Amino acid sequence: MATNDQATTGINQQLLAAAIKFNAKIFGLVSGIFAALALIVLTQISLAMWGEHAGGYLGLLGVFLPGYTVTPVGTFIGAFWAFIFAGLGGSLTYWFYGRMVGKNISAYVDKLNDSPDPVLKPATLRLYGVASGTALGLAIGAALFFSTSWLVIRGTAESSVHAALLSNYLPGYTVSFVGGMIGAVELFLLVFVSNVMLAAIYNTVVDIRQGKVS
Amino acid sequence: MNEPSLKDQALLSAVFAKMDVLAMAIAAGVLFALGLFAATAILLLQDVPAGYPVGQHLNALQSYLPGYSVTWAGSIAGLFNGFIIGAIAGFFLALFWNLTHYIALASMLIKTAILAD
């Protein structure tokens, strides 16, 4: 069914919404698996290197991942939580990214090099740094604010010396609500710039590999 | 059944677009390398009294990254190590992305075939 939006942009809004939902689920799944595997690998490396003395720093994650310890059993409890948190974060991030790109999808699809069979012979993905930077920056900034707030709420702000070290990179950051907010804004900017760079490098390599850059 | 319009085809093309694994590995590698170098350099450029231990916590990374330390020489090793770790992360991210799309697509095609029978 054509909507008013479709009449103005030529884009099937229902298809667009379904596409964003589909890819948000996929990105959530990928993020969850990625975070869980990364935690398992890091914990196992730590255990292999230091045995029962492992987990000086890694063990601090137990504050945010209930039940996580640098032990064989704790690894899988932590991996479960990492999958849940990263999965939800990834899904929300992609949804926001999709909505941002979606607003400009009309211009995007015009210049897209269509594949003759978009499903079975897919085109190569292009990244939109501003949109991915905004989405991921918001997600990671919010994660810093909420994790800082959690340290304050549980009453361990004063003893959170490792978290406070972030002020080396995020001036003005402290383990407090206000400090968390300042850190979140700075981290947003850092992630935004990093993502714009990532997208620029990725797209350039794709162009080179497709022979679009001599 | 109506054929999808060109815009719809282009949209589908964007949805099922595969990530370039090599490009993502290189991009993530470069970003991680610069990130680790910058993180080390920021600590080294701080104005601290002579002999003051700088970057004690970041130094713990030397357990995982050969040659790395919070020194200018170590930061160069960090560039190399950062690139390798970033490239591995980027490689797997792109691989998982493509793989999950293929799996989702395969399950949709199987579902469609079952419904058609």
XYZ file of C-alpha atoms in Angstrom:
331
model
C 0.000 0.000 0.000
C 1.415 3.371 -0.956
C 1.591 5.843 1.884
C 1.767 9.631 1.746
C 5.461 9.366 2.537
C 5.949 7.037 -0.373
C 4.221 9.503 -2.638
C 6.723 12.196 -1.682
C 9.917 10.183 -1.483
C 9.217 7.227 -3.723
C 10.223 4.892 -0.914
C 7.943 2.165 0.361
C 7.837 3.129 4.033
C 6.489 -0.248 5.130
C 9.348 -2.010 3.415
C 11.792 0.463 4.943
C 10.416 -0.112 8.459
C 10.561 -3.896 7.975
C 14.131 -3.594 6.666
C 15.275 -1.580 9.677
C 13.585 -4.017 12.062
C 15.190 -7.008 10.325
C 18.691 -5.539 10.377
C 18.281 -4.279 13.963
C 17.629 -7.883 15.036
C 20.636 -9.101 13.059
C 22.933 -6.408 14.468
C 21.688 -7.132 17.995
C 22.463 -10.815 17.510
C 25.900 -10.076 16.063
C 26.737 -7.607 18.856
C 25.592 -10.060 21.522
C 27.599 -12.976 20.099
C 30.626 -10.741 19.606
C 30.589 -9.395 23.184
C 30.002 -12.837 24.701
C 32.822 -14.417 22.685
C 35.193 -11.529 23.475
C 34.528 -11.929 27.200
C 35.027 -15.707 27.030
C 38.314 -15.359 25.096
C 39.704 -12.641 27.408
C 38.743 -14.579 30.534
C 40.249 -17.806 29.224
C 43.492 -16.017 28.274
C 43.596 -14.475 31.742
C 43.004 -17.871 33.387
C 45.639 -19.541 31.228
C 48.216 -16.889 32.083
C 47.620 -16.395 35.798
C 45.552 -19.344 36.978
C 43.895 -18.690 40.327
C 45.515 -15.228 40.504
C 43.709 -14.126 37.343
C 41.217 -11.297 37.110
C 42.787 -8.245 38.743
C 41.147 -5.888 36.283
C 38.803 -8.149 34.343
C 37.054 -9.186 37.550
C 35.824 -5.596 37.986
C 33.260 -6.348 35.271
C 31.413 -8.363 37.909
C 30.060 -5.032 39.189
C 28.040 -4.699 35.984
C 27.591 -8.347 34.975
C 25.952 -10.090 37.970
C 27.630 -13.396 38.788
C 30.644 -12.808 36.556
C 33.988 -13.888 37.992
C 37.262 -14.809 36.320
C 36.594 -18.525 36.723
C 35.441 -21.183 34.253
C 31.847 -21.045 35.550
C 31.813 -17.251 35.991
C 32.896 -16.876 32.368
C 29.646 -18.296 31.056
C 27.469 -16.285 33.448
C 29.314 -13.142 32.299
C 28.976 -14.196 28.666
C 25.208 -14.526 29.131
C 24.933 -10.957 30.483
C 27.329 -9.620 27.861
C 25.111 -11.192 25.187
C 21.971 -9.601 26.686
C 23.411 -6.104 27.228
C 25.353 -5.936 23.963
C 22.448 -7.508 22.077
C 19.952 -4.939 23.310
C 22.460 -2.113 22.828
C 23.278 -3.308 19.313
C 19.619 -3.575 18.354
C 18.815 -0.086 19.595
C 21.941 1.314 17.940
C 21.036 -0.164 14.561
C 17.431 0.969 14.889
C 18.596 4.542 15.452
C 21.151 4.255 12.630
C 18.474 2.889 10.305
C 16.079 5.696 11.158
C 18.780 8.282 10.457
C 19.840 6.713 7.174
C 16.179 6.078 6.384
C 15.441 9.798 6.316
C 17.926 10.117 3.454
C 17.229 6.744 1.893
C 15.627 8.345 -1.144
C 18.904 10.000 -2.140
C 20.825 6.893 -1.077
C 18.959 4.427 -3.237
C 19.247 6.725 -6.248
C 23.016 6.478 -6.272
C 23.194 2.881 -5.110
C 24.696 0.519 -7.626
C 21.803 -1.925 -7.827
C 22.521 -5.612 -7.848
C 20.520 -7.514 -10.483
C 19.365 -9.813 -7.670
C 19.531 -7.861 -4.376
C 18.720 -10.897 -2.250
C 20.785 -13.706 -3.743
C 23.578 -11.520 -5.136
C 23.811 -8.726 -2.590
C 25.634 -5.456 -3.158
C 28.474 -4.374 -0.880
C 27.448 -2.473 2.238
C 28.367 1.211 2.504
C 28.745 2.847 5.898
C 27.333 6.242 6.838
C 29.723 7.651 9.388
C 27.535 10.483 10.652
C 24.584 8.171 11.267
C 26.615 5.295 12.744
C 28.671 7.761 14.807
C 25.548 9.363 16.217
C 23.882 6.028 16.971
C 26.925 4.336 18.495
C 28.019 7.531 20.265
C 24.622 7.828 21.931
C 24.666 4.147 22.939
C 28.193 4.182 24.380
C 27.739 7.590 25.997
C 24.546 6.349 27.650
C 26.356 3.174 28.751
C 29.028 5.267 30.489
C 26.419 7.453 32.191
C 24.351 4.497 33.427
C 27.351 2.474 34.570
C 28.699 5.505 36.446
C 25.279 6.095 37.980
C 25.175 2.437 39.042
C 28.479 2.896 40.902
C 27.013 5.956 42.660
C 23.709 4.232 43.507
C 25.401 1.145 44.976
C 27.524 3.434 47.161
C 30.950 2.536 45.751
C 31.693 5.799 43.955
C 34.473 6.768 46.378
C 36.287 3.456 46.004
C 35.904 3.256 42.219
C 39.484 4.327 41.553
C 39.733 2.486 38.246
C 36.645 4.160 36.794
C 37.996 7.525 37.935
C 41.074 6.954 35.741
C 38.862 7.730 32.744
C 39.401 11.392 33.598
C 42.832 10.996 31.943
C 40.974 10.777 28.649
C 37.672 12.481 29.467
C 38.502 15.754 31.269
C 35.934 16.570 33.940
C 34.781 12.968 34.323
C 34.239 11.842 37.916
C 32.315 8.948 39.426
C 29.206 11.055 40.092
C 25.973 11.846 38.245
C 27.303 15.164 36.924
C 30.734 13.705 36.123
C 29.040 10.801 34.347
C 27.061 13.214 32.215
C 30.172 15.220 31.284
C 31.999 11.986 30.442
C 29.046 10.757 28.381
C 29.049 13.897 26.226
C 32.814 13.694 25.690
C 32.642 9.981 24.921
C 29.844 10.637 22.440
C 32.111 13.071 20.580
C 35.040 10.641 20.680
C 32.950 7.757 19.339
C 31.337 9.998 16.737
C 34.696 11.118 15.325
C 36.053 7.538 15.453
C 33.034 6.248 13.532
C 33.280 8.917 10.870
C 36.930 7.866 10.418
C 36.022 4.160 10.399
C 33.349 4.701 7.748
C 35.667 6.843 5.612
C 38.433 4.202 5.671
C 35.985 1.327 5.103
C 34.271 3.051 2.148
C 37.625 4.013 0.614
C 38.900 0.422 0.783
C 35.616 -0.793 -0.731
C 35.989 1.749 -3.555
C 39.582 0.681 -4.181
C 38.608 -2.993 -4.248
C 35.766 -2.256 -6.668
C 38.110 -0.261 -8.914
C 36.295 3.023 -8.324
C 39.487 4.723 -7.126
C 42.552 4.678 -9.323
C 2.316 -10.717 -8.478
C 3.720 -7.216 -9.111
C 7.462 -6.877 -9.629
C 9.079 -4.666 -6.970
C 9.848 -1.117 -8.148
C 13.425 -0.022 -8.763
C 13.383 1.884 -5.459
C 12.177 -1.213 -3.630
C 14.870 -3.295 -5.296
C 17.478 -0.752 -4.276
C 16.158 -0.801 -0.719
C 16.345 -4.598 -0.656
C 19.846 -4.305 -2.028
C 20.756 -2.065 0.923
C 19.149 -4.436 3.446
C 20.938 -7.533 2.195
C 24.195 -5.772 1.317
C 27.159 -7.786 2.517
C 29.932 -6.221 4.531
C 33.358 -6.171 2.877
C 35.341 -8.307 5.327
C 38.779 -7.065 4.256
C 37.713 -3.410 4.260
C 36.233 -3.720 7.748
C 39.338 -5.512 9.029
C 41.613 -2.768 7.666
C 39.382 0.075 8.909
C 39.011 -1.372 12.414
C 42.732 -2.196 12.501
C 43.744 1.372 11.661
C 41.289 2.781 14.194
C 42.418 0.463 17.027
C 46.073 1.187 16.234
C 45.552 4.945 16.366
C 43.369 4.589 19.477
C 45.981 2.663 21.445
C 48.751 4.982 20.288
C 46.715 8.051 21.287
C 45.758 6.535 24.654
C 49.459 5.963 25.407
C 50.589 9.323 24.057
C 48.027 11.234 26.160
C 49.488 9.698 29.318
C 53.079 10.347 28.212
C 52.345 13.994 27.431
C 50.950 14.671 30.910
C 52.899 17.094 33.036
C 54.080 14.972 35.978
C 57.109 15.171 38.317
C 60.227 13.333 37.160
C 60.233 9.681 38.198
C 56.453 9.649 38.727
C 55.060 6.298 37.511
C 52.956 7.027 34.432
C 50.250 4.716 33.137
C 50.554 1.929 35.696
C 47.146 0.531 34.767
C 47.509 0.817 30.997
C 50.887 -0.856 31.389
C 49.017 -4.010 32.414
C 48.238 -4.443 28.698
C 51.828 -5.605 28.209
C 50.682 -8.964 29.570
C 48.571 -9.347 26.422
C 50.478 -7.223 23.888
C 54.104 -8.183 23.210
C 56.497 -5.225 23.375
C 53.866 -2.794 24.583
C 54.523 -0.400 27.470
C 53.579 3.173 28.352
C 56.681 4.618 26.679
C 57.215 6.146 23.242
C 58.906 2.961 22.050
C 56.096 0.895 23.545
C 53.483 3.055 21.850
C 54.958 2.084 18.462
C 54.561 -1.580 19.452
C 51.031 -0.578 20.489
C 50.353 0.676 16.962
C 51.243 -2.732 15.558
C 49.389 -4.691 18.257
C 46.375 -2.400 18.022
C 46.184 -2.966 14.291
C 46.272 -6.748 14.680
C 43.577 -6.783 17.396
C 41.387 -4.295 15.540
C 41.755 -6.217 12.289
C 40.746 -9.468 14.004
C 37.752 -7.734 15.626
C 36.722 -6.109 12.329
C 37.146 -9.378 10.463
C 34.864 -11.263 12.848
C 32.324 -8.436 13.020
C 31.962 -8.430 9.237
C 31.986 -12.229 9.112
C 29.217 -12.510 11.749
C 27.199 -9.806 9.970
C 27.342 -11.626 6.627
C 26.822 -15.031 8.203
C 23.720 -14.021 10.151
C 22.257 -12.476 6.997
C 22.857 -15.676 5.056
C 21.275 -17.749 7.835
C 18.265 -15.410 8.092
C 17.908 -15.431 4.309
C 18.175 -19.211 4.121
C 15.504 -19.655 6.792
C 13.198 -17.207 4.956
C 13.683 -19.042 1.658
C 12.990 -22.404 3.310
C 9.865 -20.969 4.995
C 8.678 -19.560 1.652
C 9.273 -22.907 -0.076
C 7.333 -24.758 2.631
C 4.416 -22.311 2.363
C 4.403 -22.674 -1.413
C 4.112 -26.480 -1.210
